[in-house]
Tab-separated table of C-alpha atoms in Angstrom:
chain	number	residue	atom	x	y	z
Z	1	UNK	CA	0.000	0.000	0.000
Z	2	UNK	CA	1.493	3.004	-1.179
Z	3	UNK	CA	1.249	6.732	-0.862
Z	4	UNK	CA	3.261	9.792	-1.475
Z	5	UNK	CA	6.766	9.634	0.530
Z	6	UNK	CA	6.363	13.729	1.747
Z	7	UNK	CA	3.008	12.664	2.697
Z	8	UNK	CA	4.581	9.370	5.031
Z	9	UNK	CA	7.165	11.963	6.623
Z	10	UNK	CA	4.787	14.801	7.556
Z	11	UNK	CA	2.684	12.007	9.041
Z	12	UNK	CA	5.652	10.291	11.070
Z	13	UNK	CA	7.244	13.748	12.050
Z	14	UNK	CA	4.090	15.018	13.136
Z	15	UNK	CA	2.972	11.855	15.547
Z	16	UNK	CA	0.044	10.417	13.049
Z	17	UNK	CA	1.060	7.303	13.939
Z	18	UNK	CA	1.905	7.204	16.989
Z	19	UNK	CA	-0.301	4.538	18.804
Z	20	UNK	CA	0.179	2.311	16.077
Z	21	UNK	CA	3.754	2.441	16.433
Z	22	UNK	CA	2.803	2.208	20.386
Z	23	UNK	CA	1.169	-1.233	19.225
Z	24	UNK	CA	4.335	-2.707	17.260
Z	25	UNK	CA	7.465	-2.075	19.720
Z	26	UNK	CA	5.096	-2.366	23.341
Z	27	UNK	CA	5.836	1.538	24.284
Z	28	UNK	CA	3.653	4.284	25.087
Z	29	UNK	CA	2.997	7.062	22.295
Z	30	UNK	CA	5.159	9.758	23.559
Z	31	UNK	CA	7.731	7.070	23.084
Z	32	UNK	CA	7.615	6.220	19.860
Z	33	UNK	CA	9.167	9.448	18.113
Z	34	UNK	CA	12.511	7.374	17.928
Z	35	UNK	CA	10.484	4.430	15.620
Z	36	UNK	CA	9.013	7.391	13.495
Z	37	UNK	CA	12.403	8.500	12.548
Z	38	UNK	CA	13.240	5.058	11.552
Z	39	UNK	CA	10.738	4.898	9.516
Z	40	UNK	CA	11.315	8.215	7.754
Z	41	UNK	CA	15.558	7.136	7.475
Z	42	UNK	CA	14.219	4.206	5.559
Z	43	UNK	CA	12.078	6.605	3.142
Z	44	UNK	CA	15.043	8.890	2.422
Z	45	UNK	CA	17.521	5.700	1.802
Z	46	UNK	CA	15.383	4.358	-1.055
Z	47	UNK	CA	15.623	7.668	-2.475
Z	48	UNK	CA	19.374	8.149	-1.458
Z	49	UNK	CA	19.661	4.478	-3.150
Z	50	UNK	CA	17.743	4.121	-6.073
Z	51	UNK	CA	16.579	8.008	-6.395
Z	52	UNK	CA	13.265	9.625	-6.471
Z	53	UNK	CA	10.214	7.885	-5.894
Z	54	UNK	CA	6.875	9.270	-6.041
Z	55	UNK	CA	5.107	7.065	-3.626
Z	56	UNK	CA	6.121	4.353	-1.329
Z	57	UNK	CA	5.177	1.956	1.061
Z	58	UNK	CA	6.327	1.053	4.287
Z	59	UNK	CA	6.560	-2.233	5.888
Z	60	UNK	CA	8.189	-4.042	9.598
Z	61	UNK	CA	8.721	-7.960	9.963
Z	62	UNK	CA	9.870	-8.545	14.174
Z	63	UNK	CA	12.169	-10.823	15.339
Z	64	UNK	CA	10.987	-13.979	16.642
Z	65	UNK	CA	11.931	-15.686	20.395
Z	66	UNK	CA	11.302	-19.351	20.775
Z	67	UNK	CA	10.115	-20.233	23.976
Z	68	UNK	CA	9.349	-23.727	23.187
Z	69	UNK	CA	9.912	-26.895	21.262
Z	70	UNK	CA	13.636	-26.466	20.463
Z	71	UNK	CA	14.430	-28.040	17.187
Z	72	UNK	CA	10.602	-29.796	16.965
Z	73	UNK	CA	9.574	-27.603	14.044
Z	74	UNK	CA	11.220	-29.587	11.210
Z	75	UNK	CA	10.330	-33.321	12.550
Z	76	UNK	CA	6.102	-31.296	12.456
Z	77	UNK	CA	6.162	-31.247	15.716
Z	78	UNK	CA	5.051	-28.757	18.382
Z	79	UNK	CA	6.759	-24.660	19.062
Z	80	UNK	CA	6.236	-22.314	21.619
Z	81	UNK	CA	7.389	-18.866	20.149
Z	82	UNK	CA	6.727	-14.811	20.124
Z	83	UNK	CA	7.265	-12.311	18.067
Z	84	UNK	CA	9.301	-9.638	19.858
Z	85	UNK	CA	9.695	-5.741	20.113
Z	86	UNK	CA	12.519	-5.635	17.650
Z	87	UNK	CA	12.262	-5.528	13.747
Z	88	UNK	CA	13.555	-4.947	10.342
Z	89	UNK	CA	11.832	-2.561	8.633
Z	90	UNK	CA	11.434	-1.462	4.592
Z	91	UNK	CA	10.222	1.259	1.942
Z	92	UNK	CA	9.547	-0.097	-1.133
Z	93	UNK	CA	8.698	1.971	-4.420
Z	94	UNK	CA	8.393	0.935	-7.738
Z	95	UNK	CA	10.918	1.475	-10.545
Z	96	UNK	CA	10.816	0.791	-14.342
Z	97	UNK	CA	13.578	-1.738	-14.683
Z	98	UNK	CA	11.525	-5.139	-14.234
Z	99	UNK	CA	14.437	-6.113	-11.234
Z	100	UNK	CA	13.664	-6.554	-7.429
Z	101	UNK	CA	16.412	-4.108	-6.125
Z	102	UNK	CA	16.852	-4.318	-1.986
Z	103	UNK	CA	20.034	-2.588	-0.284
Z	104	UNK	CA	20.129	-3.495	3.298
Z	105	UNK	CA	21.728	-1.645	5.523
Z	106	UNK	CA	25.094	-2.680	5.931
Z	107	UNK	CA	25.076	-4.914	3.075
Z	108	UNK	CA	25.765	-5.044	-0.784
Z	109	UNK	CA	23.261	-4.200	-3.169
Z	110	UNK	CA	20.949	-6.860	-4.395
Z	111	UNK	CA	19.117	-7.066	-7.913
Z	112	UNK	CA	17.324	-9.792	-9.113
Z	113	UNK	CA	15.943	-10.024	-12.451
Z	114	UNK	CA	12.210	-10.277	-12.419
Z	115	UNK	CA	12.119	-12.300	-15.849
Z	116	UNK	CA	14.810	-14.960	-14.959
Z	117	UNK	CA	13.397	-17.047	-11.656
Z	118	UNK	CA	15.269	-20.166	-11.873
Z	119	UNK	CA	17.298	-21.373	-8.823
Z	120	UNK	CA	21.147	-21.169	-9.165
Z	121	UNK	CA	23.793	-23.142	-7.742
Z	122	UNK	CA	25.861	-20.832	-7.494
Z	123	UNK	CA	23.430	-18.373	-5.417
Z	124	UNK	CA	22.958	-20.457	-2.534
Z	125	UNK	CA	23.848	-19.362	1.203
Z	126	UNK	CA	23.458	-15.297	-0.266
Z	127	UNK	CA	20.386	-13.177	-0.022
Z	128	UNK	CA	19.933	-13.292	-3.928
Z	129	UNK	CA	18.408	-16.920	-3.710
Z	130	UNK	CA	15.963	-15.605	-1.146
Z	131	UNK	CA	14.507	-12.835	-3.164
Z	132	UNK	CA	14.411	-14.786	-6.183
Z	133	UNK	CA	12.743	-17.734	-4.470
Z	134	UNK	CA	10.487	-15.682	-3.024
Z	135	UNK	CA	9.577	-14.156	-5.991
Z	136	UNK	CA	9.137	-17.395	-7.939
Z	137	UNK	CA	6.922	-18.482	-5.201
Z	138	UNK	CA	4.896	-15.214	-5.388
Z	139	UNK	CA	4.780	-15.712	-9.376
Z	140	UNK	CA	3.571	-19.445	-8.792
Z	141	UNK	CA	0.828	-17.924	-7.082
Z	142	UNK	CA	-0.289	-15.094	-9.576
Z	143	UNK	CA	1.344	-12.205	-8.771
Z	144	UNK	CA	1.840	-9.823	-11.127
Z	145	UNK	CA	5.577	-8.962	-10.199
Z	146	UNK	CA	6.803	-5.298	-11.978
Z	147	UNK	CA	9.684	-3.728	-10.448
Z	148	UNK	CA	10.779	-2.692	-7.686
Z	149	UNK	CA	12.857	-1.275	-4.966
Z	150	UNK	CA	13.598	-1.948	-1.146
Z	151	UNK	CA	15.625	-0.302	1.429
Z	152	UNK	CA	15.843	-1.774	4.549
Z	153	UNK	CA	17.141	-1.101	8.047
Z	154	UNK	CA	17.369	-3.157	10.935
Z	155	UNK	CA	17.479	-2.491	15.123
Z	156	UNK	CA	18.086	-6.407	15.855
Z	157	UNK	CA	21.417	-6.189	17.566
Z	158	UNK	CA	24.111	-8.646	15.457
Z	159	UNK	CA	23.619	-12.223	17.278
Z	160	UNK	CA	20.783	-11.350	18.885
Z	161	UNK	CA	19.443	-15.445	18.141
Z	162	UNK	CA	16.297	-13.873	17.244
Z	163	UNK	CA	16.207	-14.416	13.501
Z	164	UNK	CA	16.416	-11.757	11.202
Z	165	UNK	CA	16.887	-14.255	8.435
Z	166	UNK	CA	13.287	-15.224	9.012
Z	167	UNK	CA	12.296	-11.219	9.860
Z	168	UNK	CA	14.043	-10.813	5.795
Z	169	UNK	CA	12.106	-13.187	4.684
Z	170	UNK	CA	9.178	-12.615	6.006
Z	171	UNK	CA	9.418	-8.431	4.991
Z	172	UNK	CA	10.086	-9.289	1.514
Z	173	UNK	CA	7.015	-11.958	1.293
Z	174	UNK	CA	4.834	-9.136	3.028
Z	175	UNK	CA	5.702	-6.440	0.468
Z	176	UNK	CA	5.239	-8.574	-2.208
Z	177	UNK	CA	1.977	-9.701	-0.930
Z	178	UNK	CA	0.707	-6.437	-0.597
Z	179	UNK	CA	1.762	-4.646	-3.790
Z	180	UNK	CA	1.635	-7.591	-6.758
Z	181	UNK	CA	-1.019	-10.455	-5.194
Z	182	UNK	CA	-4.463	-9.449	-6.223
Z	183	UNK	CA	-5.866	-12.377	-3.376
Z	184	UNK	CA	-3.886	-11.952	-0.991
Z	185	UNK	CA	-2.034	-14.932	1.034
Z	186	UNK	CA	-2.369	-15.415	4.938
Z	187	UNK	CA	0.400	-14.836	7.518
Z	188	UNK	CA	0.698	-18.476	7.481
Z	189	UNK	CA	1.602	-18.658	3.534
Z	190	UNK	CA	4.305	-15.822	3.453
Z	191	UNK	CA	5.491	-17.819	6.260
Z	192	UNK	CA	5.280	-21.202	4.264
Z	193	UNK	CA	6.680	-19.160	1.138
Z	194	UNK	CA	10.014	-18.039	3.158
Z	195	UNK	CA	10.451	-21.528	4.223
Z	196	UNK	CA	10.436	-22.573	0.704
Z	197	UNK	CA	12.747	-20.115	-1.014
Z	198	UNK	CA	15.100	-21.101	2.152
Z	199	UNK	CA	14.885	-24.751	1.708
Z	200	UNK	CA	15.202	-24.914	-2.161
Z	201	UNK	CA	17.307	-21.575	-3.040
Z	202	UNK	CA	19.062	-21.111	-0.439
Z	203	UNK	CA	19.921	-24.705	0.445
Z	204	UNK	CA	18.799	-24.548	4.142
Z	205	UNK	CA	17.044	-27.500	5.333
Z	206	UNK	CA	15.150	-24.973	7.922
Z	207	UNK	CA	12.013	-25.589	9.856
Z	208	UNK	CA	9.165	-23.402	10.164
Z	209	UNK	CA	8.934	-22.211	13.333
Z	210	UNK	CA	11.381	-18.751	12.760
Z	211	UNK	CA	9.302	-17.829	9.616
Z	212	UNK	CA	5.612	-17.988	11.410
Z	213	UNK	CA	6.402	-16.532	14.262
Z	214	UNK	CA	7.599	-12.933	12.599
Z	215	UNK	CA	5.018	-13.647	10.201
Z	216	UNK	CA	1.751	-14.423	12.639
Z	217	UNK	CA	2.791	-12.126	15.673
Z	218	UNK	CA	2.284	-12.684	19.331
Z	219	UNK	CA	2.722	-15.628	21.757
Z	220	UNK	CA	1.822	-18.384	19.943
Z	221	UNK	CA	1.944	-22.492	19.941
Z	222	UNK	CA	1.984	-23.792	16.542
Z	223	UNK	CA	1.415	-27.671	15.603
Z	224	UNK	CA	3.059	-28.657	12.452
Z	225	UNK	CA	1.358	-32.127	12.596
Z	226	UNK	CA	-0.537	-31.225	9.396
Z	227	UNK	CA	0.720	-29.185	6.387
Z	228	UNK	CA	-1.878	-26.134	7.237
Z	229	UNK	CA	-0.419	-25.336	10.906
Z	230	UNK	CA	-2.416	-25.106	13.488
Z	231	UNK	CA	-1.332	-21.876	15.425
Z	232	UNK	CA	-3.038	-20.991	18.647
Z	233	UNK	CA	-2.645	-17.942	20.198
Z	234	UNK	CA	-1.560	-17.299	24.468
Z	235	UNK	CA	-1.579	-14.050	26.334
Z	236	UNK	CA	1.119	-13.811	28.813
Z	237	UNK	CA	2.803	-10.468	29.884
Z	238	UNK	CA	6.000	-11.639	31.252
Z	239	UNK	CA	7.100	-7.741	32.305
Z	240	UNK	CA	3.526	-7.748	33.927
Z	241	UNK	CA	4.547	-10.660	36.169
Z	242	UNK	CA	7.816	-9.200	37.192
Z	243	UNK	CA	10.417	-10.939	34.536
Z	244	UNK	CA	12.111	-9.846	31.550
Z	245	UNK	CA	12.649	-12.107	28.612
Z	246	UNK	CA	16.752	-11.387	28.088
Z	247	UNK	CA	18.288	-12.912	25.120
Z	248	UNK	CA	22.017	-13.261	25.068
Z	249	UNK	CA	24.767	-13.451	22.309
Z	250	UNK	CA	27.720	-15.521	24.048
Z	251	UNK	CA	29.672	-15.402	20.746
Z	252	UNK	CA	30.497	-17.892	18.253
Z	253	UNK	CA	30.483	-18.105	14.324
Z	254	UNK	CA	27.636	-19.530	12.866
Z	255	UNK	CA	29.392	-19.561	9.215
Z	256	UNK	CA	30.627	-23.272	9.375
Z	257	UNK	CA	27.923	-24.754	11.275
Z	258	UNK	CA	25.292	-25.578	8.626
Z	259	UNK	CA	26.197	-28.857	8.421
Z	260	UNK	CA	25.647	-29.326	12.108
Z	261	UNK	CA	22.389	-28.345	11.719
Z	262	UNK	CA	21.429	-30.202	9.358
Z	263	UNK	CA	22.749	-32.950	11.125
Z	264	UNK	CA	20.379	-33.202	13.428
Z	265	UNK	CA	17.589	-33.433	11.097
Z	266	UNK	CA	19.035	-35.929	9.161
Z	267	UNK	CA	19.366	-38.225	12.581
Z	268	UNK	CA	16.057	-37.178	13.784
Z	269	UNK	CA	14.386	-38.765	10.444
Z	270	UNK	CA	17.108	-41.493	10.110
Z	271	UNK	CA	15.220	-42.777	13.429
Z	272	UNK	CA	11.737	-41.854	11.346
Z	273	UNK	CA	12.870	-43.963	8.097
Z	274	UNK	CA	13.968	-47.251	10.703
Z	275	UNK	CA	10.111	-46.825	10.983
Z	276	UNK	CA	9.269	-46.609	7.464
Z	277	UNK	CA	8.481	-43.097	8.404
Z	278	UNK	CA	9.263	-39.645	6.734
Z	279	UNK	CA	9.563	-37.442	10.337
Z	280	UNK	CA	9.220	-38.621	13.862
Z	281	UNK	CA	5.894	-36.324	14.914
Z	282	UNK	CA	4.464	-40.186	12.704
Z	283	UNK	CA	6.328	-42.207	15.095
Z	284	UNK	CA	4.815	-42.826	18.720
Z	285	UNK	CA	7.642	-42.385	20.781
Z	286	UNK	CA	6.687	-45.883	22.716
Z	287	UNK	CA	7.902	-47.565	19.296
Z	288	UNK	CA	10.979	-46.255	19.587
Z	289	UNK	CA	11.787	-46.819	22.910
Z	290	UNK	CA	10.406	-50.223	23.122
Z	291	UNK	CA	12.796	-50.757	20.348
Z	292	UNK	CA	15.516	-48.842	21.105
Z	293	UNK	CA	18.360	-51.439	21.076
Z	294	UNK	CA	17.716	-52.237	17.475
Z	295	UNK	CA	17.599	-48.430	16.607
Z	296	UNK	CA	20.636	-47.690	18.323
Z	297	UNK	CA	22.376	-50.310	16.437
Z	298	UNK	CA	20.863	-48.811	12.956
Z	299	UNK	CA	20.724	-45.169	13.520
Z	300	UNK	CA	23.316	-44.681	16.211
Z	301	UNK	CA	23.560	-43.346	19.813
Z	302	UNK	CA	23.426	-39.910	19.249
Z	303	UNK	CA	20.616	-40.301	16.790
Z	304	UNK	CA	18.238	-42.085	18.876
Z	305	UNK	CA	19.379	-39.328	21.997
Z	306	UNK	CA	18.079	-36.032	19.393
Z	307	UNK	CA	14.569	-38.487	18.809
Z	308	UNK	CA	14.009	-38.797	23.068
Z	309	UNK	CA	14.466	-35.195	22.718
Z	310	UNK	CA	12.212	-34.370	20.305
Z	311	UNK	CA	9.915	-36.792	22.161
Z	312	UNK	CA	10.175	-35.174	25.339
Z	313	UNK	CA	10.425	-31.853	24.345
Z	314	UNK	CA	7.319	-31.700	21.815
Z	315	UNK	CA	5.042	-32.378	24.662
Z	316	UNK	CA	7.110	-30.147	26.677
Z	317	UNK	CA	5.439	-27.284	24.372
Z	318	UNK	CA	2.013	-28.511	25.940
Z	319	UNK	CA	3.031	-28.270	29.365
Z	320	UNK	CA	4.264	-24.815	28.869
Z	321	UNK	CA	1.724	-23.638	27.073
Z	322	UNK	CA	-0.991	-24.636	30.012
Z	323	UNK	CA	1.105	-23.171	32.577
Z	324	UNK	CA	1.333	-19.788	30.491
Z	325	UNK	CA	-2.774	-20.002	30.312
Z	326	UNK	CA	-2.953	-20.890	33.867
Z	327	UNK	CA	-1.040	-18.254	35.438
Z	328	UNK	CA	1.902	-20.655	37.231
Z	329	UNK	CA	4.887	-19.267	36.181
Z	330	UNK	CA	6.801	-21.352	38.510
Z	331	UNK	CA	5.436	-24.215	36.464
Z	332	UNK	CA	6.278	-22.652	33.199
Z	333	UNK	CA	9.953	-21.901	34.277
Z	334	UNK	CA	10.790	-25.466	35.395
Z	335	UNK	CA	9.586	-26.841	32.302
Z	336	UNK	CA	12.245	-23.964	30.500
Z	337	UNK	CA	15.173	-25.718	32.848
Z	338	UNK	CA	13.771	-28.836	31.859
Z	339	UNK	CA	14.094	-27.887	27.909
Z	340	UNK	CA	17.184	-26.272	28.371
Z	341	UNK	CA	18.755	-29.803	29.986
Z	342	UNK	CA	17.339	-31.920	27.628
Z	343	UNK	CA	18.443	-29.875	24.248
Z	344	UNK	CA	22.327	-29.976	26.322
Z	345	UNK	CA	21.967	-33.630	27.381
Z	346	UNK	CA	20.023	-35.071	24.514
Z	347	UNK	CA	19.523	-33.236	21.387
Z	348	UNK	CA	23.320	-32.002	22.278
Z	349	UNK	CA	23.633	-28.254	20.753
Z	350	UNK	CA	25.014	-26.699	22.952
Z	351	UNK	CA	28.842	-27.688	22.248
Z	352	UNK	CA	29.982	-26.564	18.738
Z	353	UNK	CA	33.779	-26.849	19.339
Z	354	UNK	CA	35.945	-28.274	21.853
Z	355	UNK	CA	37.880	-25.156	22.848
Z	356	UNK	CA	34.465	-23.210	22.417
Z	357	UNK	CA	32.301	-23.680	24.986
Z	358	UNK	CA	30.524	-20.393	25.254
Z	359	UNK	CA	26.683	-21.215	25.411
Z	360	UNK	CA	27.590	-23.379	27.986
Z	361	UNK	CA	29.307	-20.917	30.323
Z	362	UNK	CA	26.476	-18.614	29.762
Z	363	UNK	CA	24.076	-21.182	30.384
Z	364	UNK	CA	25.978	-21.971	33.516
Z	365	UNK	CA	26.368	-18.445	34.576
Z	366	UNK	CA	22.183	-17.769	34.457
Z	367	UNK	CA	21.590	-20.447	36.480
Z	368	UNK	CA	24.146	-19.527	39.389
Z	369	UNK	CA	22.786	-16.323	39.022
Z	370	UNK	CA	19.012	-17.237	39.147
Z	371	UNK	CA	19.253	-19.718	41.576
Z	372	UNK	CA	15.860	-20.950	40.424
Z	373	UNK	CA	14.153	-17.556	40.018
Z	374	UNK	CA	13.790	-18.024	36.574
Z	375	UNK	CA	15.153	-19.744	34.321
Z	376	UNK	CA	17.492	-20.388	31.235
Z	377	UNK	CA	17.972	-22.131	28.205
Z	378	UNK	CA	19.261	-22.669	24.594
Z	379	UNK	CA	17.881	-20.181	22.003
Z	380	UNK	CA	17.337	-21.149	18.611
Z	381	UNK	CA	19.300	-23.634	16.434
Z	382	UNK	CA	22.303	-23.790	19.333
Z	383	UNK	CA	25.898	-24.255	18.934
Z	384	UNK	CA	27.183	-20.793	18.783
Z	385	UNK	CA	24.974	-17.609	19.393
Z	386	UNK	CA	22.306	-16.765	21.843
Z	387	UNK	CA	20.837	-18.263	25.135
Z	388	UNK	CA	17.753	-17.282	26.556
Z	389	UNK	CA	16.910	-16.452	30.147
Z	390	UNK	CA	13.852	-15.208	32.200
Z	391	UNK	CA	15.191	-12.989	34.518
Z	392	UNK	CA	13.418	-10.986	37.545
Z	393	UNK	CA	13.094	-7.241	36.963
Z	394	UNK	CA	14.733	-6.098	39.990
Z	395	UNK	CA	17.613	-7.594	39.626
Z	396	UNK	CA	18.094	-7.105	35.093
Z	397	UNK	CA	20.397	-4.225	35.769
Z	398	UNK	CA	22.620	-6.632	37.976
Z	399	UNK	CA	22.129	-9.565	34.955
Z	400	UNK	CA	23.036	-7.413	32.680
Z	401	UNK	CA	26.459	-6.569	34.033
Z	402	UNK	CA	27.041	-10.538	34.509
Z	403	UNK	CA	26.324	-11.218	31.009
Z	404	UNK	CA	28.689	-8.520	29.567
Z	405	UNK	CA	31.108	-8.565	31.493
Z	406	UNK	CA	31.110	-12.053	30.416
Z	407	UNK	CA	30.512	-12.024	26.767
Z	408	UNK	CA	30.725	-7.803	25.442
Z	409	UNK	CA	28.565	-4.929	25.780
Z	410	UNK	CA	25.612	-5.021	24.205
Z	411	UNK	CA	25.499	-8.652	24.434
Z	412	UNK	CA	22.208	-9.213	26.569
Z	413	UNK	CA	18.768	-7.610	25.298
Z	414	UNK	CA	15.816	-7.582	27.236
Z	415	UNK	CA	12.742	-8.439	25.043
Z	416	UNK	CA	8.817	-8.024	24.954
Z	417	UNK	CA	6.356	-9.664	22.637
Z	418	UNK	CA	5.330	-8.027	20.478
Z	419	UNK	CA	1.148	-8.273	19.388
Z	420	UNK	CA	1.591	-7.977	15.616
Z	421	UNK	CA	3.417	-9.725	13.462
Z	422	UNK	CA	4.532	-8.589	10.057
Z	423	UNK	CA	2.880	-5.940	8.926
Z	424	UNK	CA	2.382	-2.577	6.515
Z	425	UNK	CA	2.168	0.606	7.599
Z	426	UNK	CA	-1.432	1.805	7.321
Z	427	UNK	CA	-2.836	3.824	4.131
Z	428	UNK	CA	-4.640	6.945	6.043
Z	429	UNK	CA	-3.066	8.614	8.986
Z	430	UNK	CA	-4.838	7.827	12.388
């Protein structure tokens, strides 16, 4: 949805739309003149970029937080996850050319010929087979694609753990949604679509999870048993009950570890395929472990370990979703510790190097500083990057210090879910 780009930056510089940027980043009004100028930096870096543009529009895909089901998504199992108070945002505005252009902040520029969708060898792992993926998807689904330009600009902090792969793929599928589908697709599709261009572009055997939660917004569990998701939403205010959600980035290079990703996908449906199976969510988990000497034997020790996990840990997501509903919080945190031990113990993700044992110090360090007023965990995919830890309010200034003293400023962000998840910018001023 476009309009005239003077007409966006009176409107932001004047407050228009303030309470709806009150909404997206969980502050009150006369906080949000920081996000309007964000918004209007975007608007004057497609120009700066591409040059002048009548008319824009202007988009925001959050940052996700999963606070269940860790490494589930891909065997269609169960997630816990949120969409959080931190975002990538775009302006898009059309240009004559027939190419996608996007410049990201930071980042080379990016141009993708809109005539010429084919995946490329050669493209995968780089932004270029998302955004043509994406657009092939989009052009599968009758979009009329004409081009286009993006500028975007992010406030995720660098290994954060809370996506902004999924929060790029999920800006580009909303902007395309918006300005080239006539019918337009559900959260749940651009979701589906990111996915997609991820797993067959880009060469990332990824999960779900990431994608729907920027994509769908809020607390939400999501069941992958089906291919049409079933996503539930939860209300929970964690800063309401006295806790911040902290996320923090104990270091580590996630460059080489693709392959230990994937490995634990490709163990998890080893165990399936002993089963004649394609994923374990169509394996009870009774079979296995009645079985388990013959499927250690098959499939390996460490295999069958990541399978009690998943086991374990999908109907963890259950437990921690009633104990969100029903207000026990002490409930809901020991089922966190619970996750957190089982994705060390058994799925094993913690550990990406011998001589690098960061998540595992920070892990370590929550805990002795929690003492069991809260709780901590493994964030994400594991390995290298972020941990996540629920952390009493009175004492997050104290956390804080730990954490970076430990592992660099900047290093531990306190979170909030956000409502909303991707999203345009509306047409009228409010």
């Amino acid at each position: 949805m476009m309009k005239p780009i003077s007409v966006w930056k009176q409107e932001l510089s004047g407050g228009a739309h303030a309470a709806r940027l009150a909404a997206l980043y969980c502050c009150a009004p006369e906080q949000t003149p920081a996000q309007a100028a964000r918004y209007e930096a975007v608007l004057e870096g497609l120009e700066a970029t591409f040059g002048p543009h009548a008319e824009a529009g202007l988009y925001s895909a959050p940052g996700r937080t999963e606070i269940g089901g860790n490494h589930t998504d891909h065997q269609h199992g169960r997630v816990l996850a949120g969409s959080v108070n931190i975002d990538m945002i775009a302006a898009a505005g059309p240009n004559t050319l027939g190419q996608l252009r996007v410049q990201s902040e930071g980042y080379d520029l990016c141009v993708i010929d809109l005539n010429d969708l084919a995946a490329r060898k050669e493209e995968e792992n780089t932004s270029a087979a998302i955004l043509r993926g994406e657009c092939e998807a989009f052009r599968q689904r009758g979009a009329k694609l004409s081009g286009l330009d993006v500028y975007i600009s992010s406030n995720v902090p660098k290994g954060s753990g809370v996506s902004s792969s999924a929060a790029f793929e999920v800006l580009i599928g909303v902007i395309l949604n918006d300005l080239f589908l006539a019918e337009k697709v559900s959260p749940i599709a651009i979701a589906q679509i990111g996915q997609w261009a991820e797993n067959v572009y880009f060469g990332k055997p990824c999960g779900l999870m990431d994608q729907m939660a920027s994509s769908v917004g809020g607390m939400v569990t999501i069941d992958f048993k089906e291919k049409d998701a079933k996503v539930e939403a939860i209300a929970c205010d964690f800063a309401a009950k006295g806790y911040a959600l902290c996320v923090v980035n104990t270091g580590g290079d996630h460059g080489d570890l693709t392959d230990d990703y994937a490995a634990i996908r490709k163990e998890m449906e080893a165990v399936a395929a002993h089963f004649g199976k394609h994923v374990l969510r169509e394996v009870e988990p009774e079979a296995v472990e009645s079985r388990i000497g013959e499927v250690r034997r098959a499939c390996g020790d460490r295999a069958v370990l990541r399978a009690l996990h998943y086991y374990d840990e999908n109907a963890r997501v259950l437990e921690q979703a009633a104990a969100i509903r029903g207000g026990d919080l002490p409930a809901f945190f020991d089922a966190v510790n619970r996750s957190g031990e089982s994705s060390w113990k058994l799925l094993q993700n913690v550990y990406a190097r011998p001589t690098e044992e960061q998540m595992a110090m920070g892990i370590e360090l929550s805990r002795r500083f929690l003492h069991g007023d809260g709780a901590q965990r493994v964030h994400g995919g594991g390995f290298a990057g972020t941990i996540q830890a629920y952390v009493p309010l009175a004492r997050l200034a104290d956390y804080k210090k730990l954490m970076e003293d430990a592992f660099g400023a900047g290093s531990c962000t306190a979170l909030m879910v956000r409502p909303e998840g991707a999203v345009m910018m509306p047409m009228e001023a409010e």
